Coordinates of C-alpha atoms in Angstrom, one line a residue:
V1 CA 88.6 10.9 239.3
G2 CA 87.2 7.5 240.1
D3 CA 84.5 5.4 238.7
G4 CA 81.1 3.9 239.7
P5 CA 77.7 2.9 238.5
M6 CA 76.5 6.5 238.1
R7 CA 79.4 7.7 236.0
G8 CA 77.5 7.6 232.7
A9 CA 74.5 9.5 234.0
L10 CA 76.8 12.0 235.8
E11 CA 78.8 12.6 232.6
A12 CA 75.6 13.2 230.6
Q13 CA 74.4 15.6 233.2
A14 CA 77.7 17.5 233.3
R15 CA 77.8 17.7 229.5
A16 CA 74.2 19.1 229.5
T17 CA 74.8 21.7 232.2
C18 CA 78.5 22.5 232.1
G19 CA 79.5 21.9 228.4
G20 CA 83.1 20.8 228.2
R21 CA 84.2 22.3 231.5
V22 CA 84.1 19.0 233.4
T23 CA 86.4 16.1 232.8
F24 CA 85.7 12.6 234.1
A25 CA 89.2 11.0 234.4
G26 CA 88.1 7.6 235.6
M27 CA 90.6 5.5 237.6
V28 CA 94.2 7.0 237.5
A29 CA 97.6 6.0 238.8
D30 CA 98.8 7.6 242.0
D31 CA 101.4 9.8 240.3
E32 CA 98.7 11.1 237.9
L33 CA 96.3 11.7 240.8
T34 CA 98.9 13.9 242.5
A35 CA 99.3 15.8 239.3
L36 CA 95.5 16.3 239.1
Y37 CA 95.4 17.6 242.7
H38 CA 98.1 20.2 241.8
A39 CA 96.2 21.1 238.5
C40 CA 92.9 21.8 240.2
D41 CA 91.7 25.0 241.8
V42 CA 89.4 23.5 244.4
F43 CA 88.8 19.9 245.6
V44 CA 85.2 18.9 246.2
L45 CA 84.0 15.9 248.3
P46 CA 80.2 16.2 248.1
S47 CA 79.3 13.2 250.4
V48 CA 75.6 12.7 251.1
T49 CA 75.8 9.9 253.7
R50 CA 78.1 9.0 256.6
A51 CA 79.4 6.1 254.5
E52 CA 82.3 8.5 253.7
A53 CA 83.8 8.0 257.1
F54 CA 86.9 10.2 256.9
G55 CA 87.7 11.3 253.3
M56 CA 91.5 10.5 253.0
V57 CA 91.2 12.3 249.6
Q58 CA 90.7 15.6 251.5
I59 CA 94.0 15.2 253.2
E60 CA 95.7 14.4 249.9
A61 CA 94.2 17.6 248.3
M62 CA 95.1 19.7 251.4
A63 CA 98.7 18.4 251.3
C64 CA 98.8 19.8 247.7
G65 CA 97.6 23.2 249.0
K66 CA 94.1 23.0 247.6
P67 CA 91.0 24.3 249.4
V68 CA 88.3 21.7 250.0
V69 CA 84.6 21.9 249.7
S70 CA 82.9 19.1 251.7
T71 CA 79.7 18.4 253.4
S72 CA 78.6 18.3 257.0
V73 CA 77.8 14.6 257.0
P74 CA 77.8 13.0 260.5
S75 CA 81.3 11.4 260.1
G76 CA 84.9 12.5 260.2
V77 CA 84.6 14.4 256.9
P78 CA 83.9 17.8 258.5
W79 CA 86.5 17.2 261.2
V80 CA 89.2 16.8 258.5
N81 CA 88.1 19.9 256.5
Q82 CA 87.6 22.7 258.9
H83 CA 85.2 25.5 257.7
Q84 CA 87.0 28.7 256.9
E85 CA 90.4 27.2 257.9
T86 CA 91.0 24.6 255.2
G87 CA 88.0 25.0 253.0
L88 CA 84.2 25.4 253.1
I89 CA 81.6 23.0 254.5
V90 CA 78.0 22.9 253.2
P91 CA 75.0 20.8 254.1
P92 CA 74.8 17.4 252.3
A93 CA 72.4 17.0 249.3
D94 CA 72.2 20.8 248.9
P95 CA 73.3 21.6 245.3
D96 CA 72.6 25.3 245.8
A97 CA 74.9 25.5 248.8
L98 CA 77.5 23.4 247.0
G99 CA 77.4 25.7 244.0
G100 CA 77.6 28.8 246.2
A101 CA 80.7 27.5 247.9
L102 CA 82.3 26.7 244.6
R103 CA 81.4 30.1 243.1
C104 CA 82.8 31.8 246.3
L105 CA 86.1 30.0 246.0
L106 CA 86.5 30.2 242.2
G107 CA 85.8 33.9 242.3
D108 CA 88.4 34.7 245.1
A109 CA 92.0 33.7 244.4
S110 CA 93.2 35.1 247.8
L111 CA 90.6 33.0 249.7
R112 CA 91.6 29.9 247.8
A113 CA 95.3 30.6 248.6
R114 CA 94.5 31.3 252.3
L115 CA 92.4 28.1 252.7
G116 CA 94.9 26.1 250.7
D117 CA 97.7 27.2 253.0
G118 CA 95.6 26.4 256.0
G119 CA 95.0 22.9 254.6
R120 CA 98.7 22.4 254.1
R121 CA 99.4 23.5 257.7
R122 CA 96.7 21.2 259.0
V123 CA 98.1 18.2 257.3
A124 CA 101.6 19.0 258.6
R125 CA 100.2 19.4 262.1
E126 CA 97.6 16.6 262.3
F127 CA 98.2 14.0 259.7
T128 CA 101.8 13.1 259.4
A129 CA 102.7 9.4 259.8
I130 CA 104.6 10.1 263.0
T131 CA 101.7 12.1 264.6
M132 CA 99.1 9.5 263.7
A133 CA 101.3 6.7 265.0
E134 CA 102.0 8.5 268.3
R135 CA 98.2 9.1 268.8
T136 CA 97.4 5.5 268.0
V137 CA 100.0 4.3 270.6
A138 CA 98.6 6.8 273.1
L139 CA 95.1 5.5 272.5
Y140 CA 96.2 1.9 273.0
R141 CA 97.9 2.8 276.2
A142 CA 94.8 4.6 277.5
V143 CA 92.6 1.7 276.6
L144 CA 95.0 -0.7 278.3
G145 CA 95.0 1.5 281.4
G146 CA 98.4 3.1 280.9
T147 CA 100.3 -0.2 281.0
E148 CA 103.0 -1.1 278.6

């Protein structure tokens, strides 16, 4: 899902290596995106640079009960997806490790279910609007020296 300057090259590579098993949906509406999260078995965020600061899409996938495969880029990405709790984390720019993680998850329905449940619990515990607002207020208070 999404678009970018490398889409054509990536589609050609996917056709050559995966046949018709990969679909490039392009840009989609929010309701269609939610349906796609629910339809997938695993969500993958293969970031290679710290430009992916947080990966809100991981939280969206986790809220839908999907295990995440992400990379250990030096950003918030590996903090959101916790290895063996909500998904698997692999080194960035390592296609063999990425493929291995995907094979592991796609071959083990119980692991997918366990990590998907872990992701749903993590979202409920860490990423609700109320929790994030409370933490933001607490941070502001701490920065201001506890004054109101």
